[in-house]
XYZ file of C-alpha atoms in Angstrom:
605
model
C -18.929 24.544 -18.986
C -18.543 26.436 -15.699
C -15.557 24.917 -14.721
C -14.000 25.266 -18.213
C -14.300 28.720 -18.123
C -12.701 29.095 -14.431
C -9.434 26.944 -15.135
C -9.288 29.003 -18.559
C -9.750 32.276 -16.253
C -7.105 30.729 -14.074
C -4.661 29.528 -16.732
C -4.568 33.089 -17.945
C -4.049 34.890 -14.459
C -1.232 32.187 -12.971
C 0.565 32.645 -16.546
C 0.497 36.554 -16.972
C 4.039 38.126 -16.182
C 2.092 41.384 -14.283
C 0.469 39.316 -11.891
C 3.832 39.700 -9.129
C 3.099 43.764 -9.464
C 0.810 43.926 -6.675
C 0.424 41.782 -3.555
C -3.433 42.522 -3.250
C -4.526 41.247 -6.895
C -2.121 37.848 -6.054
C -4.049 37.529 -2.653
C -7.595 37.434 -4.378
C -5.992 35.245 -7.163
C -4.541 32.975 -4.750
C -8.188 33.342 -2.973
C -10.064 32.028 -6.594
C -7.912 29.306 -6.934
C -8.619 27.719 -3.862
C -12.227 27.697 -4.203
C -11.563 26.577 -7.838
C -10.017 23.166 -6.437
C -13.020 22.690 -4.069
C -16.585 20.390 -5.648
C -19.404 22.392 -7.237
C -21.819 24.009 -4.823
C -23.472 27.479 -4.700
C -20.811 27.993 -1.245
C -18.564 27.740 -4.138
C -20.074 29.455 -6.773
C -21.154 32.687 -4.632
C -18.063 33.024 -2.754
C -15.999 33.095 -6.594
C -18.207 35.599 -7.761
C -17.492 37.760 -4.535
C -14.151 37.286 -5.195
C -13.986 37.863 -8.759
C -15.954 41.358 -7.784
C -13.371 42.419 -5.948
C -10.574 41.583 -8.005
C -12.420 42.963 -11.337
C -12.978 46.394 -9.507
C -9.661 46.657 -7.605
C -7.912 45.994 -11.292
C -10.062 49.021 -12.411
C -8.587 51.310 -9.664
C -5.075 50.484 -10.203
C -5.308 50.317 -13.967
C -4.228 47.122 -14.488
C -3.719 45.836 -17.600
C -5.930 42.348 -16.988
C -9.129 44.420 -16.081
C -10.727 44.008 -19.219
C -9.997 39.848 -18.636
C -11.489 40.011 -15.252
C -14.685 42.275 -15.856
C -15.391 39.319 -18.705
C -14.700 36.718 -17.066
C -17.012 38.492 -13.855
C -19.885 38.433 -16.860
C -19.653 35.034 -17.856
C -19.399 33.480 -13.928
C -22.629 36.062 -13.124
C -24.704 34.548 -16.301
C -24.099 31.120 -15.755
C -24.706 31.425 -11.688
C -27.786 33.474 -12.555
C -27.239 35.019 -8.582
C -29.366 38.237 -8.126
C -26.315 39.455 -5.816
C -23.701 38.673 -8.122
C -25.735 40.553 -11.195
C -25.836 43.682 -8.896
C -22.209 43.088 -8.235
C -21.611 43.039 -12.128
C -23.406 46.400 -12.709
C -21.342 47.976 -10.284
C -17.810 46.685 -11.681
C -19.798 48.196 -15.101
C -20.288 51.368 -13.845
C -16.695 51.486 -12.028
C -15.367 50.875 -15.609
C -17.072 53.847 -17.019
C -16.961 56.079 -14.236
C -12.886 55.344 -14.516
C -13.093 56.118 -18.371
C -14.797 59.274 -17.766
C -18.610 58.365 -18.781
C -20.357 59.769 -16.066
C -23.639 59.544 -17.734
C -23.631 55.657 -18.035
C -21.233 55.461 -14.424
C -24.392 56.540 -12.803
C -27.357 54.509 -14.828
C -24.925 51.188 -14.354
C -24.519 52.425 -10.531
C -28.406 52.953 -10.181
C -28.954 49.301 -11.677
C -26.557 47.651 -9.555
C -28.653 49.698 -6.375
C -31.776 48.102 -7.399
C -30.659 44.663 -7.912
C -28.463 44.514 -4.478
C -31.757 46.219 -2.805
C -33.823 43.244 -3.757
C -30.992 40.539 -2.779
C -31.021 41.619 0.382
C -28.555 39.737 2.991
C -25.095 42.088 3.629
C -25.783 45.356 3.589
C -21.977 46.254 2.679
C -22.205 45.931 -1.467
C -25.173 48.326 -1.650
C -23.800 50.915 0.775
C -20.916 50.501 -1.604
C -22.982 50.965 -4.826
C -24.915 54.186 -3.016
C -21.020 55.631 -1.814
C -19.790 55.044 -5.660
C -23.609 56.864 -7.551
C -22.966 59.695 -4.642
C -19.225 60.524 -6.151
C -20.267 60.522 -9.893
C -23.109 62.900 -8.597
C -20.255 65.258 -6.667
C -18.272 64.800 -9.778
C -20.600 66.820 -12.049
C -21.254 69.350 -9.788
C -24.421 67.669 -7.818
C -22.961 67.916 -4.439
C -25.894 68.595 -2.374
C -27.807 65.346 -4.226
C -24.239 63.399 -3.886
C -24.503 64.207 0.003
C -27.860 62.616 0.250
C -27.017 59.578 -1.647
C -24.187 59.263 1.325
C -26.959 59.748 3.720
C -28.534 56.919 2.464
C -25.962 54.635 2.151
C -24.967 55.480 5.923
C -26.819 52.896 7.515
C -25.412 50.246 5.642
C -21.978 51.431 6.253
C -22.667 51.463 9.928
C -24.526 48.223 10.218
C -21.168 45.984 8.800
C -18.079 44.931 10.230
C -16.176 46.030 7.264
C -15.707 50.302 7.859
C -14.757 50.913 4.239
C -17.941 52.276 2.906
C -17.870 54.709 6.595
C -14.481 55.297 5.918
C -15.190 56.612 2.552
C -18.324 59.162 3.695
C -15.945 60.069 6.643
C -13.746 61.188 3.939
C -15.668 63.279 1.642
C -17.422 64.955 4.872
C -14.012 65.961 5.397
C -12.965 67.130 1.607
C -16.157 68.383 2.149
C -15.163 71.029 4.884
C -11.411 70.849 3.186
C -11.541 71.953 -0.418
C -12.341 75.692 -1.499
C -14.512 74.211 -3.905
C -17.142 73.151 -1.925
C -16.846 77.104 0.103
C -16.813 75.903 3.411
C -13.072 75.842 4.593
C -13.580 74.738 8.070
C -9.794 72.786 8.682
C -11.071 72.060 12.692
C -13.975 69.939 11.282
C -12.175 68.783 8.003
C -9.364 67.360 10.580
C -12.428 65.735 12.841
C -13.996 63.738 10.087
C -10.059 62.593 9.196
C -9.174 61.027 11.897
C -12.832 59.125 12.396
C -11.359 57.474 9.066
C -8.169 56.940 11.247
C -9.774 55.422 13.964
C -11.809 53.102 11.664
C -8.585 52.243 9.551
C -7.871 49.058 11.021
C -11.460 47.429 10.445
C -10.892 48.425 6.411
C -9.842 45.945 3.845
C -9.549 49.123 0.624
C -5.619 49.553 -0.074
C -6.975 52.786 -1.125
C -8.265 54.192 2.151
C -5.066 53.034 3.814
C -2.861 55.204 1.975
C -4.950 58.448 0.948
C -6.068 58.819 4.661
C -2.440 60.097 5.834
C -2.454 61.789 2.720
C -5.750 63.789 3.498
C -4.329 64.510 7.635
C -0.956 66.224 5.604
C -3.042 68.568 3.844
C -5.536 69.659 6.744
C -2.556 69.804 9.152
C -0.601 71.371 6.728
C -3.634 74.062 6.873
C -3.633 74.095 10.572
C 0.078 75.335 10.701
C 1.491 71.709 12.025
C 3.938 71.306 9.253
C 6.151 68.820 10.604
C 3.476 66.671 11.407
C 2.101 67.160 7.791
C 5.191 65.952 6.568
C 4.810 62.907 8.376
C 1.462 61.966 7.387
C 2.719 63.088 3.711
C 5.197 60.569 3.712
C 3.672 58.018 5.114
C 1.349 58.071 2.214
C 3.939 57.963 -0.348
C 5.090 54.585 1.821
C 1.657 53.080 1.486
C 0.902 54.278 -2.118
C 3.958 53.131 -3.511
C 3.525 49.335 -1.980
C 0.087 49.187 -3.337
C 0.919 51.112 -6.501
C -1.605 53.013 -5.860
C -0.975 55.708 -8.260
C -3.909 57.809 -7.714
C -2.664 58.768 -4.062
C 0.871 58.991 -5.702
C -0.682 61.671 -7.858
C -2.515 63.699 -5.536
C 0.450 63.870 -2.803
C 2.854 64.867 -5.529
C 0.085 67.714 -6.167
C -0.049 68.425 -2.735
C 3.776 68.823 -3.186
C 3.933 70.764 -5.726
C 1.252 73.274 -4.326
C 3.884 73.814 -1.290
C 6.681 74.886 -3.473
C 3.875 76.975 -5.649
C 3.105 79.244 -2.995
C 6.635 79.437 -2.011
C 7.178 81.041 -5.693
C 9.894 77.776 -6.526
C 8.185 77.300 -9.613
C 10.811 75.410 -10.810
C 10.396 72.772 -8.570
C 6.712 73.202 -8.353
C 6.964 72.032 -12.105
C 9.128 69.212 -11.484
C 6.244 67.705 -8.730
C 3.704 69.004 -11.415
C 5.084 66.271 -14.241
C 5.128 63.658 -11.494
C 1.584 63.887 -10.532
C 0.419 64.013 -14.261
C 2.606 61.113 -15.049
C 1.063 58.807 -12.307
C -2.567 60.424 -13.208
C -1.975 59.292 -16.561
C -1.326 55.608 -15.421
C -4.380 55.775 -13.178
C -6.452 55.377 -16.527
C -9.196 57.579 -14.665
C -9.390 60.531 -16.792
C -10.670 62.470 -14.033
C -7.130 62.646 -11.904
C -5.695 63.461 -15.574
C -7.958 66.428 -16.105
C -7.137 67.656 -12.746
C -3.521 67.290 -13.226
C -3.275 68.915 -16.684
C -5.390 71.528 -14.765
C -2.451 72.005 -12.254
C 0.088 72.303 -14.140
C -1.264 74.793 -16.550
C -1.461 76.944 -13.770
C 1.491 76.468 -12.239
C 3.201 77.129 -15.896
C 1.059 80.610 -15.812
C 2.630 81.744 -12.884
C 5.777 80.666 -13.847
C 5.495 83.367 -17.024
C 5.732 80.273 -19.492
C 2.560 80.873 -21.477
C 3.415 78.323 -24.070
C 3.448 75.463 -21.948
C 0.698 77.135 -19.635
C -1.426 76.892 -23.144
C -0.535 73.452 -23.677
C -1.540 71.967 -20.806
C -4.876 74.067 -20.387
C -6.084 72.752 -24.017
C -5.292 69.080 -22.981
C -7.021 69.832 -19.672
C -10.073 71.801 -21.405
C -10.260 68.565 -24.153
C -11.093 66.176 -20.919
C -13.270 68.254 -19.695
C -15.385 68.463 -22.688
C -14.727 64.697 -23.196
C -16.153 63.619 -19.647
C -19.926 64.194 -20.354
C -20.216 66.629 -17.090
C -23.155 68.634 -18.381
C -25.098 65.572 -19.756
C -25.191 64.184 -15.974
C -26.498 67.846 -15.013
C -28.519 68.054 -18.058
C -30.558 65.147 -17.176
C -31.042 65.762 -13.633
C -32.280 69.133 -14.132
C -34.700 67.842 -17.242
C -36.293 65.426 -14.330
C -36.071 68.099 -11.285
C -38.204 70.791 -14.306
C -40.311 68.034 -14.867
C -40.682 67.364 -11.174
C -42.008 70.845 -10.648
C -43.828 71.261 -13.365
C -46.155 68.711 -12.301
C -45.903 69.653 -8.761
C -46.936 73.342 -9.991
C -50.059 72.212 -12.389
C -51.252 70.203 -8.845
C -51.392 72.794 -7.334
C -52.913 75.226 -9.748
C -56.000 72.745 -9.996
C -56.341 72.631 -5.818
C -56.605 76.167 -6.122
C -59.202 75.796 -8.500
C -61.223 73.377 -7.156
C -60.831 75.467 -3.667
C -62.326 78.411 -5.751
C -65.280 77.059 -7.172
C -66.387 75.548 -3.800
C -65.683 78.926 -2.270
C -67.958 80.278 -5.024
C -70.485 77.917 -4.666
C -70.626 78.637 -1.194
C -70.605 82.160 -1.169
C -73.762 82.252 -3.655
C -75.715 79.794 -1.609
C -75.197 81.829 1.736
C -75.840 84.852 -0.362
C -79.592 83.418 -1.373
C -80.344 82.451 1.857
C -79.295 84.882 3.980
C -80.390 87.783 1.279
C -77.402 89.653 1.850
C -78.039 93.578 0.805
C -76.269 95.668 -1.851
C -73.987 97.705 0.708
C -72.737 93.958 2.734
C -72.157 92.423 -0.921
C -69.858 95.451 -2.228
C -68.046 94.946 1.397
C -67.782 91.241 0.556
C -66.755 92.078 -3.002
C -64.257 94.275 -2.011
C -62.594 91.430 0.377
C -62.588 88.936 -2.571
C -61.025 91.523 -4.520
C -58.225 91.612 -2.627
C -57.427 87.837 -1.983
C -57.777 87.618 -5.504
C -55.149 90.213 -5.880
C -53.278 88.670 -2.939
C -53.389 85.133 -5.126
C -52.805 86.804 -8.137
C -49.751 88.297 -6.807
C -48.566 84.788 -5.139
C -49.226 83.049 -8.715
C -47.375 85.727 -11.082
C -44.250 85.191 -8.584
C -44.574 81.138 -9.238
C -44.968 82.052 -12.717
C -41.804 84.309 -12.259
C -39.754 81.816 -10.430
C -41.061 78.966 -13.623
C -40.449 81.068 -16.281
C -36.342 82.086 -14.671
C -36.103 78.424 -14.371
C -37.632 77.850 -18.006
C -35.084 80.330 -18.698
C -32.180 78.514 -17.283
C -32.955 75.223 -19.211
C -33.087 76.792 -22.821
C -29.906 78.695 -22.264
C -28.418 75.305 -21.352
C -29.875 73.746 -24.445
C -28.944 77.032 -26.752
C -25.249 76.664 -25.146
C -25.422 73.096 -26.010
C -26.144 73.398 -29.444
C -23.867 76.096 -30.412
C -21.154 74.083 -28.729
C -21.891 70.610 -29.700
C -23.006 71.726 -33.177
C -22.469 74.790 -34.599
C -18.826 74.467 -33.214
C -17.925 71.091 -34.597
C -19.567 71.928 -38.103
C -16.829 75.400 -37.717
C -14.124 72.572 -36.884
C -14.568 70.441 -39.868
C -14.280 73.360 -42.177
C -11.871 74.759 -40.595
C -9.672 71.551 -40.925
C -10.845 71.463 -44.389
C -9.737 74.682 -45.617
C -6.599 73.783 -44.083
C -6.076 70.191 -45.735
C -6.066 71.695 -48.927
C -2.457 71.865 -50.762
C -2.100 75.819 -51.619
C 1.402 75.207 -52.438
C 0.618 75.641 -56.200
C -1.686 79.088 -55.349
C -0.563 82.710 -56.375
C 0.571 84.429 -53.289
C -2.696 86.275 -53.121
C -4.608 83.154 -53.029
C -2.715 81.981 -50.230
C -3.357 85.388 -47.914
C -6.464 84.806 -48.472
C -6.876 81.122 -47.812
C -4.285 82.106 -44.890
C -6.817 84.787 -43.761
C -10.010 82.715 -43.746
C -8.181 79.366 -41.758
C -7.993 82.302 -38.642
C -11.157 83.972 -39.181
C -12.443 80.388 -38.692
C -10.394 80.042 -35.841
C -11.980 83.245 -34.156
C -15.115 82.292 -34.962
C -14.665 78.920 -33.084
C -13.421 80.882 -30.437
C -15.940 83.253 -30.096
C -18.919 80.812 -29.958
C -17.095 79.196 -27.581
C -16.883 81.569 -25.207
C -20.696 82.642 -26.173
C -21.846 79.485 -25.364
C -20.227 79.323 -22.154
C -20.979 82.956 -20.894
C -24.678 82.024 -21.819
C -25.026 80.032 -18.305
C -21.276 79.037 -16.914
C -21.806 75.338 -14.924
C -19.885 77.627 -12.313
C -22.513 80.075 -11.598
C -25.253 77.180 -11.487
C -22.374 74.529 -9.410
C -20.345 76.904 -7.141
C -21.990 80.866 -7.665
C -21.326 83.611 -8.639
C -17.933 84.768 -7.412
C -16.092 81.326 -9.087
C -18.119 81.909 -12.134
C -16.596 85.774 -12.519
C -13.278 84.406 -11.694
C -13.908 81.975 -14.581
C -14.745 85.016 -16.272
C -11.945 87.155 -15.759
C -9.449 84.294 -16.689
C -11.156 84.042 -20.389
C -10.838 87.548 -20.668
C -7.631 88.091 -20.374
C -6.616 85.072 -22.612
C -8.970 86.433 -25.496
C -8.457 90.202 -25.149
C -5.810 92.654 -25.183
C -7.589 94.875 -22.047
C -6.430 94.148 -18.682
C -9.081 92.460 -16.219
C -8.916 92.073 -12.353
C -11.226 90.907 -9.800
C -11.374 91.447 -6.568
C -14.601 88.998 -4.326
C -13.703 90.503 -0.839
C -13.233 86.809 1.004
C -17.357 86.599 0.108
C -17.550 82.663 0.455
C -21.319 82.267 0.724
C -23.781 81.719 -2.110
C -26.071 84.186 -3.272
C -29.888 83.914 -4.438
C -29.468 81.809 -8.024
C -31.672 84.640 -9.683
C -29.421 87.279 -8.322
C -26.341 85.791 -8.903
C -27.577 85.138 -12.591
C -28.796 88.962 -13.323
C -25.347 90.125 -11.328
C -23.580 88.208 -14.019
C -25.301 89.445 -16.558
C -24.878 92.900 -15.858
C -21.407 91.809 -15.623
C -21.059 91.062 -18.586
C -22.899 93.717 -20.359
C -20.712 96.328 -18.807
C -17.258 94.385 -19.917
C -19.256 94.220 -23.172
C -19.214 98.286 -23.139
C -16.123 98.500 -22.201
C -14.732 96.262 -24.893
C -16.306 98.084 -27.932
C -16.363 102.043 -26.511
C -13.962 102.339 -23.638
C -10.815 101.829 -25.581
C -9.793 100.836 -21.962
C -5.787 98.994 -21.351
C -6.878 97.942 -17.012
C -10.334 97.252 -15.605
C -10.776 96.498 -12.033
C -14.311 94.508 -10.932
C -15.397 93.844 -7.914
C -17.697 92.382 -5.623
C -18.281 92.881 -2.014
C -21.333 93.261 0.730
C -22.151 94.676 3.439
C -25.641 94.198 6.191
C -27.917 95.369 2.989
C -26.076 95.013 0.027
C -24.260 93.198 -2.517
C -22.255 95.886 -4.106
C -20.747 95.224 -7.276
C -18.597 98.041 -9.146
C -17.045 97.943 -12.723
C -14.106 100.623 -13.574
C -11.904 101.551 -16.027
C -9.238 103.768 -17.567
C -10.453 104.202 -20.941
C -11.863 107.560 -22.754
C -15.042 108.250 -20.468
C -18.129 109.427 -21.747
C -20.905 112.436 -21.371
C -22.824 111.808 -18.496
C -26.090 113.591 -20.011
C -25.836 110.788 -22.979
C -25.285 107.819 -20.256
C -28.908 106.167 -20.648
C -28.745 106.166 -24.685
C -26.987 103.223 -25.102
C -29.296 100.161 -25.265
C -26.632 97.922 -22.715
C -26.790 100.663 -20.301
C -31.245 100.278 -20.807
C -30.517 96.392 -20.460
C -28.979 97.230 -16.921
C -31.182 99.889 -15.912
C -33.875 97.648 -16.425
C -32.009 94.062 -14.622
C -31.220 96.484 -11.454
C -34.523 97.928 -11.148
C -36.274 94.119 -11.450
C -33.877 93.291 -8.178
C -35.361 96.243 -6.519
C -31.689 98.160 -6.262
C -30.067 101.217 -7.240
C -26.822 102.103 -9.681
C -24.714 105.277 -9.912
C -22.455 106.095 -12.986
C -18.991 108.332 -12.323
C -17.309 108.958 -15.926
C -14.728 111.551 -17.253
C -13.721 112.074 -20.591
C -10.074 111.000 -21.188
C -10.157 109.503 -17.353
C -12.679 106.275 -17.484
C -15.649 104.769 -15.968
C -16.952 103.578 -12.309
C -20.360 102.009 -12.310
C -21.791 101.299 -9.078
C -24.379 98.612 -8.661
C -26.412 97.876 -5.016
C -28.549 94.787 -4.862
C -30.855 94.210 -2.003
C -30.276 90.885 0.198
C-alpha cells in the first residue's frame, strides 16, 4: 500500500505543468524520488517523510498550488509510518496551513501539538526549535509579544545546538524587527542593524530561501534609517534579485512596501501608489492573509494622504474585513482567560496562607497570654499593635482586591465588546440586508423615504456599536498603550464626525501603568463625549505629554464655552472628577463663552 501511494504521489508531482516554477520544490522532488527507487526500510521511510515536511511547508510559503496534494499525501506517509517525529512534523505543516490562512487560534493549538510530540522524539533538536520559532510568531501576531519573546528564548538552545542556523537566523531577525519597527516602541536602528547582520554572518549555514532574500531586505530598511542610502539601495535590490528567483513573493511584497514608503514621505504619492498595487498584488499571491491585511492597510493610507478618500475607504474596509476575519482577539481572549485563571488561584493560595498564619498567630498569642498573665494596660498595648497590622493587611488585601477587580474589569469589557460585535452587530447586518433585498420599486414614494430612511439608520446603528464596542477596551491600549490607542482614536473620529480632531503624544514612546493608561483613556473619551453633544466645536486639539512628575494630558476646543460656576453639574465632568481623584492627581478647567474649552489633567507617575 505504501509504495502505491508514493508512485501515485510521484506520478502527480513529475506530471504537473507548475512543477518547473521553482528550483527549490524540483530539488526536494527530485530528492523523494530517489529514495522512492531505493528497497523498503525505515532509512527510507524517515528520510521521505523529512522530505515530504519540507516540501509540504515550503509549498505553503510560496502558495503553491500543489500544497493541498502534498500536506495529504504528508498525512497518509505519517499514518502508515506511525513515526512519533514525523506526526510532530505533520502538526506543524497543520498549523503552517492555518497560520497562512489566517486561523491563529488553531495555528497555535496545531503548533503546541507538534511541540509536544517532537519533545518526546527527541534526537535533532532543529524541528522543535522550529515548531517553538513558528508558536512564538502567531503569539507576536496577536499582540503577545512579550510571551512570543519567551517562546524564542526557549527555542534558542535548539537553534544554537544544530548545524543548520535557520531557526537562529530567524530569532536574530525578529530581535532585530524587534528594535526596528515603531510598533514594538523601541526604535533603536544601532541594535536593529547588530542583530541583522548576525543573520548575515549565519547566512551561509541556512538552507530557508526565505531568510536568504528578506535578510538584505531587512539591512535596506535599517540602513535606510541610519542615513546610508546608497548602501540601502543595494541591499534593497539585492533582495528583489533573490526574491524574484525563489518567487518568493512575500519579500517581493514587503520591499515594494518599503518602496513605496520612500516615495510616501517624499509626498510622490503618485508613485507611492503605483509601489502600493505592487506589494498588494504579490501579498495577494502569498495566500497568507496576514501580508494582505497589511498591504490593504498601506495603501489605504497612502490613498488618505493622497486626498483620494474614495479609494482610501476602499482599501481600509477590505483591510478592516481581514482583520476581523483573522481571529486576533480569540488568541488574546484565551490567553488572558488562562493568565485570570492563573491568578485567581494564585490569589485564593495565598488568602488561605494568610489565614492559616493568623490563626496560629492567634493561638499563640492566647497561650502566651495565659501563661505569662499579661495585665490589662500590656494587652491594650498589644491590642493596639494588632490593630494596626491588621489595618496594615487590610490595606495590602483591598489593593489585591483593587488590582483583581480592574483586571475582572478588563475581561468583561472584552466579553461585552465581544458580544455587541460578534452579535448584536451581525443580527443589525442581516436586517439591514434584509430591508434592503426587498423590491420597493412598486412602493408610493413615501414608502420608499421611509424604507430609504430606515436602510441608513441601520447603517448608523452598525456603525455606532461598532465603534462602542471598540472604544470599550481598544486591543491597542491593552497591545501597544495608550498613545497608539488615542491615535486609533483620533483616526475614528474624524471618519465618523464632522468636528476636527488632532493629537499631539510629544515623542512619549514608553508605556504607562495599564490602570492609568486605561482611566487616561477614559477620561479621554468622556471629554470628546462633551464636546460632541455641548461644545458645538469645528477643531479640537488633544494632547499628551510628561514631565519628572506628571503625565499631563489636556483636551481643547473652539466651541461655545460654558459658565465656570456650573462646570461640576454635568454628570461626565463628576465621572472625571471622580477617575482623577482615584489616580491621586489634579485637573483645572479654562472656558469662555463663545471662545471654547481647555481641560487640564495631571496624573502622578
Amino acid at each position: 500500500m505504501k509504495k502505491i501511494v508514493l508512485n501515485f504521489f510521484l506520478l502527480y508531482a513529475l506530471s504537473t505543468p507548475l512543477m518547473a516554477q521553482n528550483p527549490l520544490l524540483d530539488s526536494l522532488i527530485q530528492n523523494i524520488e530517489g529514495w522512492s527507487k531505493k528497497p523498503p526500510s525505515i532509512e527510507r521511510d524517515t528520510n521521505l517523510i523529512l522530505s515530504l515536511s519540507l516540501l509540504t511547508e515550503r509549498s505553503i510559503n510560496l502558495g503553491d498550488a500543489r500544497k493541498v496534494f502534498f500536506l495529504d499525501s504528508l498525512s497518509r506517509f505519517t499514518q502508515k509510518v506511525n513515526w512519533l517525529k514525523g506526526l510532530g512534523l505533520y502538526q506543524r505543516a497543520l498549523g503552517k496551513k492555518n497560520d497562512v490562512q489566517g486561523n491563529y487560534t488553531d495555528a497555535f493549538n496545531y503548533y503546541e501539538k507538534a511541540i509536544q510530540l517532537l519533545k518526546k522524539a527527541g534526537g535533532d533538536p532543529y524541528e522543535l526549535g522550529y515548531a517553538y520559532v513558528l508558536a512564538g510568531f502567531v503569539l507576536n501576531n496577536n499582540g503577545l509579544t512579550n510571551k512570543c519573546l519567551e517562546y524564542l528564548n526557549a527555542a534558542l538552545p535548539y537553534a544554537k545546538a544544530t548545524k543548520n542556523k535557520n531557526n537562529l537566523c530567524w530569532i536574530y531577525d525578529f530581535l532585530g524587527d524587534y528594535n526596528y519597527y515603531d510598533s514594538f516602541g523601541v526604535r533603536n536602528y544601532q541594535k536593529a542593524l547588530f542583530y541583522y547582520q548576525e543573520v548575515e554572518k549565519n547566512i551561509p549555514f541556512t538552507t530557508s530561501p526565505t531568510l536568504k532574500a528578506d535578510n538584505p531586505h531587512c539591512l535596506a530598511n535599517v540602513y535606510m534609517k541610519l542615513g546610508n542610502e546608497s548602501l540601502a539601495n543595494q541591499y534593497r535590490d539585492k533582495a528583489l534579485t533573490i526574491a524574484k528567483h525563489y518567487n518568493n513573493r512575500v519579500v517581493i511584497f514587503a520591499t515594494y512596501a518599503d518602496l513605496a514608503d520612500i516615495y510616501q514621505q517624499r509626498k510622490d504619492y503618485s508613485k507611492a501608489i503605483e509601489y502600493r498595487l505592487a506589494s498588494l498584488d504579490y501579498a495577494r499571491k502569498s495566500g497568507w492573509k496576514e501580508m494582505e491585511s497589511r498591504a490593504e492597510n498601506y495603501i489605504y493610507t497612502t490613498y488618505k494622504l493622497a486626498g483620494d478618500y474614495q479609494n482610501a475607504l476602499k482599501y481600509f474596509e477590505a483591510h478592516k474585513a481581514h482583520e476581523d476575519s483573522l481571529g486576533r482577539f480569540s488568541v488574546q481572549k484565551a490567553y488572558d482567560e488562562l493568565q485570570a485563571k492563573y491568578k485567581t488561584e494564585q490569589q485564593q493560595l495565598r488568602i488561605t496562607e494568610l489565614e492559616n498564619e493568623h490563626l496560629t498567630r492567634t493561638r499563640n498569642i492566647l497561650i502566651t497570654s495565659l501563661l505569662l498573665g499579661i495585665g490589662l494596660v500590656l494587652y491594650i498595648i498589644w491590642s493596639n499593635q494588632k490593630l494596626r497590622s491588621k489595618n496594615d493587611e487590610l490595606q495590602r488585601k483591598n489593593k489585591e482586591i483593587e488590582e483583581a477587580l480592574f483586571k475582572g474589569q478588563t475581561i468583561e469589557r472584552k466579553r461585552v465588546a465581544s458580544e455587541l460585535h460578534d452579535n448584536l452587530n451581525t443580527k443589525i447586518a442581516a436586517l439591514r440586508w434584509r430591508l434592503e433585498a426587498l423590491d420597493t420599486s412598486r412602493y408610493p414614494q413615501a414608502d420608499q423615504k421611509i424604507h430609504e430612511s430606515l436602510v441608513q439608520m441601520l447603517e448608523d446603528v452598525y456603525a455606532d456599536i461598532r465603534l462602542i464596542s471598540h472604544n470599550l477596551l481598544p486591543p491597542e491600549l491593552e497591545t501597544q498603550g495608550l498613545i497608539v490607542a488615542l491615535h486609533t482614536l483620533t483616526e475614528k473620529l474624524n471618519l465618523n464626525t464632522k468636528t476636527h480632531f488632532r493629537l499631539v503624544s510629544a515623542d512619549i514612546n514608553e508605556r504607562f501603568d495599564p490602570k492609568k493608561a486605561y482611566q487616561l483613556y477614559s477620561i479621554t473619551l468622556e471629554l470628546v463625549n462633551n464636546v460632541l453633544k455641548h461644545a458645538q466645536a469645528q477643531n479640537v486639539w488633544m494632547s499628551v505629554s510628561k514631565n519628572e512628575q506628571y503625565i499631563i494630558l489636556t483636551v481643547s476646543d473652539d466651541g461655545v464655552g460654558f459658565q465656570t460656576k456650573n462646570q461640576t453639574d454635568g454628570v461626565g465632568l463628576r465621572n472625571i472628577s471622580a477617575r482623577v481623584e482615584a489616580l491621586e492627581g489634579n485637573w483645572e478647567v479654562e472656558t469662555k463663552p463663545h471662545v471654547g474649552t481647555k481641560v487640564t489633567i495631571e496624573i502622578p507617575f
